[in-house]
mmCIF file of C-alpha atoms and ligand atoms in Angstrom:
data_model
loop_
_atom_site.group_PDB
_atom_site.id
_atom_site.type_symbol
_atom_site.label_atom_id
_atom_site.label_comp_id
_atom_site.label_asym_id
_atom_site.label_seq_id
_atom_site.Cartn_x
_atom_site.Cartn_y
_atom_site.Cartn_z
ATOM 1 C CA MET A 1 127.876 363.421 151.711
ATOM 2 C CA LYS A 2 130.631 363.054 149.402
ATOM 3 C CA LEU A 3 129.048 363.482 146.179
ATOM 4 C CA VAL A 4 130.907 363.530 143.323
ATOM 5 C CA THR A 5 128.581 364.520 139.846
ATOM 6 C CA ARG A 6 128.222 363.015 136.442
ATOM 7 C CA ALA A 7 130.327 365.634 134.958
ATOM 8 C CA GLN A 8 133.353 365.114 137.881
ATOM 9 C CA TRP A 9 133.136 361.271 136.963
ATOM 10 C CA GLY A 10 133.511 362.135 132.929
ATOM 11 C CA ALA A 11 129.694 360.045 132.619
ATOM 12 C CA ARG A 12 128.703 359.961 128.852
ATOM 13 C CA PRO A 13 125.326 361.204 127.949
ATOM 14 C CA ALA A 14 122.427 359.179 128.207
ATOM 15 C CA LYS A 15 121.321 357.823 124.673
ATOM 16 C CA ARG A 16 117.459 358.516 125.291
ATOM 17 C CA GLY A 17 115.331 360.202 127.583
ATOM 18 C CA LEU A 18 115.033 358.838 131.219
ATOM 19 C CA THR A 19 111.675 358.478 133.087
ATOM 20 C CA ALA A 20 111.079 360.539 135.721
ATOM 21 C CA LEU A 21 110.268 358.955 139.365
ATOM 22 C CA PRO A 22 109.221 361.705 141.586
ATOM 23 C CA SER A 23 108.951 359.302 144.340
ATOM 24 C CA ALA A 24 109.383 355.689 145.302
ATOM 25 C CA ARG A 25 108.781 353.410 148.361
ATOM 26 C CA GLY A 26 112.726 353.257 149.057
ATOM 27 C CA VAL A 27 115.641 352.309 147.895
ATOM 28 C CA LYS A 28 117.047 348.870 146.886
ATOM 29 C CA VAL A 29 120.981 348.248 147.757
ATOM 30 C CA HIS A 30 123.236 346.433 144.651
ATOM 31 C CA TYR A 31 126.762 345.852 144.247
ATOM 32 C CA VAL A 32 128.910 345.448 141.633
ATOM 33 C CA GLY A 33 129.715 341.246 141.694
ATOM 34 C CA SER A 34 132.130 339.578 139.739
ATOM 35 C CA ARG A 35 135.886 340.784 140.740
ATOM 36 C CA VAL A 36 136.217 344.395 142.028
ATOM 37 C CA ASN A 37 139.608 345.330 142.751
ATOM 38 C CA PRO A 38 140.570 347.587 145.787
ATOM 39 C CA SER A 39 141.579 350.901 145.229
ATOM 40 C CA PRO A 40 145.339 351.261 145.184
ATOM 41 C CA THR A 41 145.020 354.673 147.053
ATOM 42 C CA LYS A 42 143.221 355.501 150.488
ATOM 43 C CA THR A 43 142.144 358.510 148.981
ATOM 44 C CA CYS A 44 139.336 358.640 146.350
ATOM 45 C CA GLY A 45 140.813 359.129 142.968
ATOM 46 C CA ALA A 46 141.029 357.779 139.488
ATOM 47 C CA HIS A 47 140.503 353.947 140.319
ATOM 48 C CA CYS A 48 136.749 354.514 141.352
ATOM 49 C CA ARG A 49 135.954 357.151 138.771
ATOM 50 C CA ASP A 50 137.345 354.475 136.136
ATOM 51 C CA MET A 51 134.961 351.914 137.990
ATOM 52 C CA VAL A 52 132.339 353.524 137.331
ATOM 53 C CA ARG A 53 132.773 354.567 133.657
ATOM 54 C CA GLY A 54 133.692 350.943 133.200
ATOM 55 C CA ILE A 55 130.250 350.293 134.337
ATOM 56 C CA GLN A 56 128.367 352.906 132.593
ATOM 57 C CA ASN A 57 130.145 351.389 129.218
ATOM 58 C CA HIS A 58 128.954 347.988 129.948
ATOM 59 C CA HIS A 59 125.649 349.061 130.676
ATOM 60 C CA MET A 60 125.388 351.119 127.559
ATOM 61 C CA ASP A 61 127.766 349.143 124.801
ATOM 62 C CA GLY A 62 126.985 345.892 126.678
ATOM 63 C CA ASN A 63 123.641 345.629 127.918
ATOM 64 C CA GLY A 64 121.912 348.607 125.297
ATOM 65 C CA TRP A 65 120.946 351.181 128.241
ATOM 66 C CA SER A 66 120.337 354.542 127.688
ATOM 67 C CA THR A 67 122.634 355.590 130.219
ATOM 68 C CA ILE A 68 123.838 353.411 133.516
ATOM 69 C CA ALA A 69 121.336 351.840 135.810
ATOM 70 C CA TYR A 70 121.690 352.904 139.309
ATOM 71 C CA ASN A 71 120.655 356.128 140.639
ATOM 72 C CA LEU A 72 123.848 356.363 143.092
ATOM 73 C CA LEU A 73 126.824 354.592 143.377
ATOM 74 C CA VAL A 74 128.917 354.260 146.531
ATOM 75 C CA CYS A 75 132.804 353.014 146.646
ATOM 76 C CA GLU A 76 135.096 352.186 149.576
ATOM 77 C CA HIS A 77 136.102 355.682 150.794
ATOM 78 C CA GLY A 78 132.536 356.662 150.875
ATOM 79 C CA THR A 79 132.260 358.595 148.015
ATOM 80 C CA VAL A 80 129.012 359.184 146.571
ATOM 81 C CA PHE A 81 128.808 359.270 142.751
ATOM 82 C CA GLU A 82 126.044 360.248 140.633
ATOM 83 C CA GLY A 83 124.237 357.995 138.355
ATOM 84 C CA ARG A 84 120.888 358.508 137.011
ATOM 85 C CA GLY A 85 120.802 360.885 140.009
ATOM 86 C CA LYS A 86 117.002 362.111 141.960
ATOM 87 C CA GLY A 87 113.480 361.890 140.621
ATOM 88 C CA ILE A 88 114.549 359.182 137.799
ATOM 89 C CA MET A 89 113.672 355.551 137.438
ATOM 90 C CA SER A 90 116.592 353.043 136.970
ATOM 91 C CA ALA A 91 117.226 350.166 135.326
ATOM 92 C CA ALA A 92 118.448 348.247 137.944
ATOM 93 C CA ASN A 93 116.016 345.911 140.184
ATOM 94 C CA GLY A 94 114.671 344.249 137.070
ATOM 95 C CA GLU A 95 111.360 344.569 135.260
ATOM 96 C CA GLY A 96 108.815 345.662 136.619
ATOM 97 C CA LEU A 97 110.487 346.787 139.963
ATOM 98 C CA ASN A 98 112.025 350.102 139.034
ATOM 99 C CA GLY A 99 109.042 352.036 139.739
ATOM 100 C CA GLY A 100 109.098 351.032 143.250
ATOM 101 C CA HIS A 101 112.289 351.389 144.539
ATOM 102 C CA TYR A 102 115.413 353.505 143.304
ATOM 103 C CA ALA A 103 119.133 351.509 143.065
ATOM 104 C CA VAL A 104 122.218 352.330 144.861
ATOM 105 C CA CYS A 105 125.035 350.259 144.193
ATOM 106 C CA ALA A 106 127.947 349.699 145.989
ATOM 107 C CA LEU A 107 131.317 348.881 144.804
ATOM 108 C CA ILE A 108 132.251 346.002 145.742
ATOM 109 C CA GLY A 109 132.557 342.510 144.269
ATOM 110 C CA ASP A 110 132.635 338.918 145.251
ATOM 111 C CA LYS A 111 136.124 338.608 145.093
ATOM 112 C CA GLY A 112 138.628 341.168 145.545
ATOM 113 C CA LEU A 113 136.974 343.837 147.413
ATOM 114 C CA VAL A 114 134.074 342.161 148.726
ATOM 115 C CA GLU A 115 133.574 343.170 152.760
ATOM 116 C CA PRO A 116 132.269 346.555 152.747
ATOM 117 C CA THR A 117 134.272 349.085 154.746
ATOM 118 C CA ASP A 118 132.855 351.639 157.378
ATOM 119 C CA GLU A 119 133.315 354.365 154.666
ATOM 120 C CA LEU A 120 130.967 352.271 152.253
ATOM 121 C CA LEU A 121 127.884 351.716 154.465
ATOM 122 C CA ASN A 122 128.594 354.904 155.939
ATOM 123 C CA GLY A 123 128.243 356.172 152.431
ATOM 124 C CA LEU A 124 125.480 354.339 151.659
ATOM 125 C CA VAL A 125 123.444 355.577 154.135
ATOM 126 C CA ASP A 126 124.381 359.016 152.784
ATOM 127 C CA ALA A 127 122.892 358.052 149.642
ATOM 128 C CA ILE A 128 119.932 356.540 151.142
ATOM 129 C CA GLY A 129 119.634 359.795 152.929
ATOM 130 C CA TYR A 130 119.952 361.848 149.722
ATOM 131 C CA LEU A 131 117.307 360.069 147.985
ATOM 132 C CA ARG A 132 115.013 359.929 150.953
ATOM 133 C CA ASN A 133 115.607 363.951 150.869
ATOM 134 C CA HIS A 134 114.370 363.709 147.110
ATOM 135 C CA GLY A 135 111.156 361.404 147.211
ATOM 136 C CA ALA A 136 112.614 357.834 148.459
ATOM 137 C CA GLY A 137 109.930 356.313 151.037
ATOM 138 C CA ARG A 138 111.719 354.726 154.268
ATOM 139 C CA GLU A 139 111.978 351.070 152.831
ATOM 140 C CA VAL A 140 115.740 349.831 151.969
ATOM 141 C CA LYS A 141 115.650 346.268 150.727
ATOM 142 C CA GLY A 142 117.939 344.151 148.477
ATOM 143 C CA HIS A 143 118.205 343.632 145.084
ATOM 144 C CA ARG A 144 117.420 339.559 145.908
ATOM 145 C CA ASP A 145 114.246 341.028 147.187
ATOM 146 C CA GLY A 146 111.860 339.948 144.643
ATOM 147 C CA TYR A 147 113.844 339.373 142.149
ATOM 148 C CA ALA A 148 116.173 335.921 141.608
ATOM 149 C CA THR A 149 119.840 337.464 142.154
ATOM 150 C CA SER A 150 122.380 336.633 144.745
ATOM 151 C CA CYS A 151 122.870 340.754 144.720
ATOM 152 C CA PRO A 152 124.154 342.585 146.632
ATOM 153 C CA GLY A 153 125.685 339.684 148.163
ATOM 154 C CA ASP A 154 125.601 338.139 151.702
ATOM 155 C CA ARG A 155 127.469 340.435 153.794
ATOM 156 C CA LEU A 156 125.786 343.823 152.395
ATOM 157 C CA TYR A 157 122.523 341.656 152.447
ATOM 158 C CA ARG A 158 122.810 341.749 156.349
ATOM 159 C CA TRP A 159 123.345 345.098 156.637
ATOM 160 C CA VAL A 160 120.847 345.691 155.004
ATOM 161 C CA LYS A 161 118.420 343.450 157.262
ATOM 162 C CA ALA A 162 120.005 344.619 160.371
ATOM 163 C CA GLY A 163 118.365 348.334 159.481
ATOM 164 C CA ALA A 164 121.375 349.380 156.885
ATOM 165 C CA ARG A 165 122.526 351.846 159.749
ATOM 166 C CA ARG A 166 125.851 353.761 160.491
ATOM 167 C CA PRO A 167 128.601 350.853 161.725
ATOM 168 C CA ASP A 168 129.424 353.346 164.557
ATOM 169 C CA ALA A 169 125.569 353.817 165.530
ATOM 170 C CA PRO A 170 124.236 353.133 169.049
ATOM 171 C CA GLU A 171 121.519 350.449 169.196
ATOM 172 C CA GLU A 172 118.329 352.276 169.326
ATOM 173 C CA LYS A 173 117.211 351.703 173.443
ATOM 174 C CA PRO A 174 113.413 351.179 172.595
ATOM 175 C CA ILE A 175 111.421 353.852 174.149
ATOM 176 C CA GLU A 176 108.459 353.156 176.509
ATOM 177 C CA VAL A 177 105.448 355.174 176.702
ATOM 178 C CA VAL A 178 103.466 355.194 179.839
ATOM 179 C CA ILE A 179 99.774 356.000 180.349
ATOM 180 C CA LYS A 180 98.771 357.621 183.086
ATOM 181 C CA ASN A 181 94.932 358.143 183.511
ATOM 182 C CA GLY A 182 94.476 357.698 180.154
ATOM 183 C CA ILE A 183 97.206 360.393 179.455
ATOM 184 C CA ALA A 184 100.410 359.356 178.027
ATOM 185 C CA VAL A 185 103.398 360.741 179.725
ATOM 186 C CA TRP A 186 105.807 362.916 177.440
ATOM 187 C CA PRO A 187 108.441 360.043 176.803
ATOM 188 C CA GLY A 188 111.159 363.164 176.579
ATOM 189 C CA ARG A 189 112.300 363.216 172.828
ATOM 190 C CA VAL A 190 111.386 365.970 170.498
ATOM 191 C CA LEU A 191 109.782 364.515 167.448
ATOM 192 C CA GLU A 192 111.033 366.200 163.825
ATOM 193 C CA LEU A 193 111.822 364.838 160.467
ATOM 194 C CA VAL A 194 115.534 363.640 160.445
ATOM 195 C CA ASP A 195 118.008 361.490 158.664
ATOM 196 C CA PRO A 196 118.143 358.655 159.456
ATOM 197 C CA MET A 197 114.305 358.707 160.063
ATOM 198 C CA MET A 198 113.268 358.118 163.868
ATOM 199 C CA ARG A 199 110.961 355.754 164.871
ATOM 200 C CA GLY A 200 109.961 354.109 168.085
ATOM 201 C CA GLU A 201 106.992 353.404 170.221
ATOM 202 C CA ASP A 202 106.458 357.422 171.168
ATOM 203 C CA VAL A 203 105.980 358.302 167.574
ATOM 204 C CA ARG A 204 103.247 355.240 167.201
ATOM 205 C CA ALA A 205 101.424 356.539 170.577
ATOM 206 C CA TRP A 206 101.550 359.854 169.223
ATOM 207 C CA GLN A 207 100.234 358.634 165.647
ATOM 208 C CA ALA A 208 97.925 356.525 167.314
ATOM 209 C CA ARG A 209 96.431 359.305 169.159
ATOM 210 C CA LEU A 210 96.114 361.708 166.504
ATOM 211 C CA ALA A 211 94.262 358.950 164.143
ATOM 212 C CA ARG A 212 91.728 358.098 166.968
ATOM 213 C CA ARG A 213 91.462 362.344 167.026
ATOM 214 C CA GLY A 214 90.348 361.378 163.306
ATOM 215 C CA TRP A 215 93.394 362.971 161.524
ATOM 216 C CA LYS A 216 94.598 360.581 158.637
ATOM 217 C CA VAL A 217 98.260 359.485 159.677
ATOM 218 C CA ASP A 218 99.823 356.334 159.295
ATOM 219 C CA VAL A 219 100.194 354.084 162.520
ATOM 220 C CA ASP A 220 103.794 352.999 161.928
ATOM 221 C CA GLY A 221 105.859 354.187 163.936
ATOM 222 C CA TRP A 222 107.945 356.455 162.098
ATOM 223 C CA TYR A 223 108.263 359.623 162.043
ATOM 224 C CA GLY A 224 108.296 360.482 158.303
ATOM 225 C CA SER A 225 107.515 363.742 156.151
ATOM 226 C CA GLN A 226 103.308 362.583 156.424
ATOM 227 C CA SER A 227 103.496 362.783 160.378
ATOM 228 C CA ARG A 228 105.588 366.266 160.414
ATOM 229 C CA SER A 229 102.620 367.382 157.736
ATOM 230 C CA VAL A 230 99.845 366.276 160.111
ATOM 231 C CA CYS A 231 101.582 367.887 163.005
ATOM 232 C CA ARG A 232 101.749 370.942 161.470
ATOM 233 C CA SER A 233 98.012 371.341 161.281
ATOM 234 C CA TRP A 234 96.928 370.167 164.680
ATOM 235 C CA GLN A 235 99.761 372.315 166.155
ATOM 236 C CA ARG A 236 97.663 375.322 163.712
ATOM 237 C CA ALA A 237 94.260 373.980 164.859
ATOM 238 C CA VAL A 238 94.812 373.973 168.297
ATOM 239 C CA GLY A 239 96.699 377.094 168.259
ATOM 240 C CA LEU A 240 100.573 376.386 168.954
ATOM 241 C CA PRO A 241 103.604 377.334 167.320
ATOM 242 C CA VAL A 242 103.768 375.186 164.015
ATOM 243 C CA THR A 243 107.327 374.142 164.037
ATOM 244 C CA GLY A 244 106.187 370.514 162.365
ATOM 245 C CA ARG A 245 108.044 368.954 166.130
ATOM 246 C CA VAL A 246 106.208 367.371 168.424
ATOM 247 C CA ASP A 247 107.892 368.641 171.784
ATOM 248 C CA GLU A 248 106.362 368.339 174.881
ATOM 249 C CA ALA A 249 103.329 371.067 174.880
ATOM 250 C CA THR A 250 102.468 369.673 171.220
ATOM 251 C CA TRP A 251 102.893 366.013 172.886
ATOM 252 C CA ASP A 252 100.387 366.721 175.691
ATOM 253 C CA SER A 253 97.570 368.844 173.438
ATOM 254 C CA ALA A 254 97.293 365.533 171.687
ATOM 255 C CA TRP A 255 95.571 363.910 175.353
ATOM 256 C CA SER A 256 94.405 366.764 176.409
ATOM 257 C CA TRP A 257 93.354 369.385 174.058
ATOM 258 C CA ARG A 258 89.673 369.983 174.117
ATOM 259 C CA PRO A 259 87.351 372.132 171.222
ATOM 260 C CA PRO A 260 85.873 375.182 173.184
ATOM 261 C CA THR A 261 82.228 374.419 173.857
ATOM 262 C CA PRO A 262 80.310 377.160 173.290
ATOM 263 C CA GLY A 263 77.458 375.720 175.498
ATOM 264 C CA GLU A 264 79.410 376.327 178.517
ATOM 265 C CA VAL A 265 79.404 379.690 178.042
ATOM 266 C CA ASP A 266 75.708 380.176 177.617
ATOM 267 C CA GLU A 267 74.210 378.163 179.888
ATOM 268 C CA THR A 268 72.165 380.947 180.950
ATOM 269 C CA ASN A 269 69.597 381.429 178.482
HETATM 270 ZN ZN1 ZN R 1 122.220 344.162 142.057
HETATM 271 ZN ZN1 ZN R 2 136.596 355.950 146.179
#
């Protein structure tokens, strides 16, 4: 991720203290709207920094806000600009909605530069991944979800609804889980916490199995930090190496492991 810090783009200090938000359900995607002029250069430079500074001025002087509303902003070159940054509540989603999601703004509009470039989409995925590493859950939504606005524009909103993927990402092949004699055959993929987050029927089957064994885990098909932590506890409980990754041995143990029964070794009394 190409990150430009507040100091690097010449941010003004915030007027007032900002509200901490250590975690949220996910991220909402925004756009600038109105006219956005495309960069005159192929590489990222003064044009994009000026645009971010202009948005900050508008939010502080026009709207009277403490500082720029967004957590992060992403330009057509794929550069990620630090707005409020990680762990801070945004002011972008609308009243009552800022505690639920962080906010990332794409620097495109509804005139001039309207088409998100591949670099911009990759930058958005970088920005969302960065926030996920710092408290954001897996949801990706548009500003218009739950709020009366056309933001982030139809093009970006379609991308959000299609899964907010990198433009060159291959279509995910559905993974099938085959059950033989009540035991799920390992589908062959090691489950681990990665960015973008793994999801699939294999994750769901493993979660469902652990839930049936009484472990507190959401059966949602996403291998997030909760799944990893349950995996570690499970591995510790059954005496496997504690990796937080569901490899073949960890997968099999979820179906085959039985607690030692003292009765079997103590039948002769
Ligand atoms: Zn918006
Ligand atoms: Zn740029």
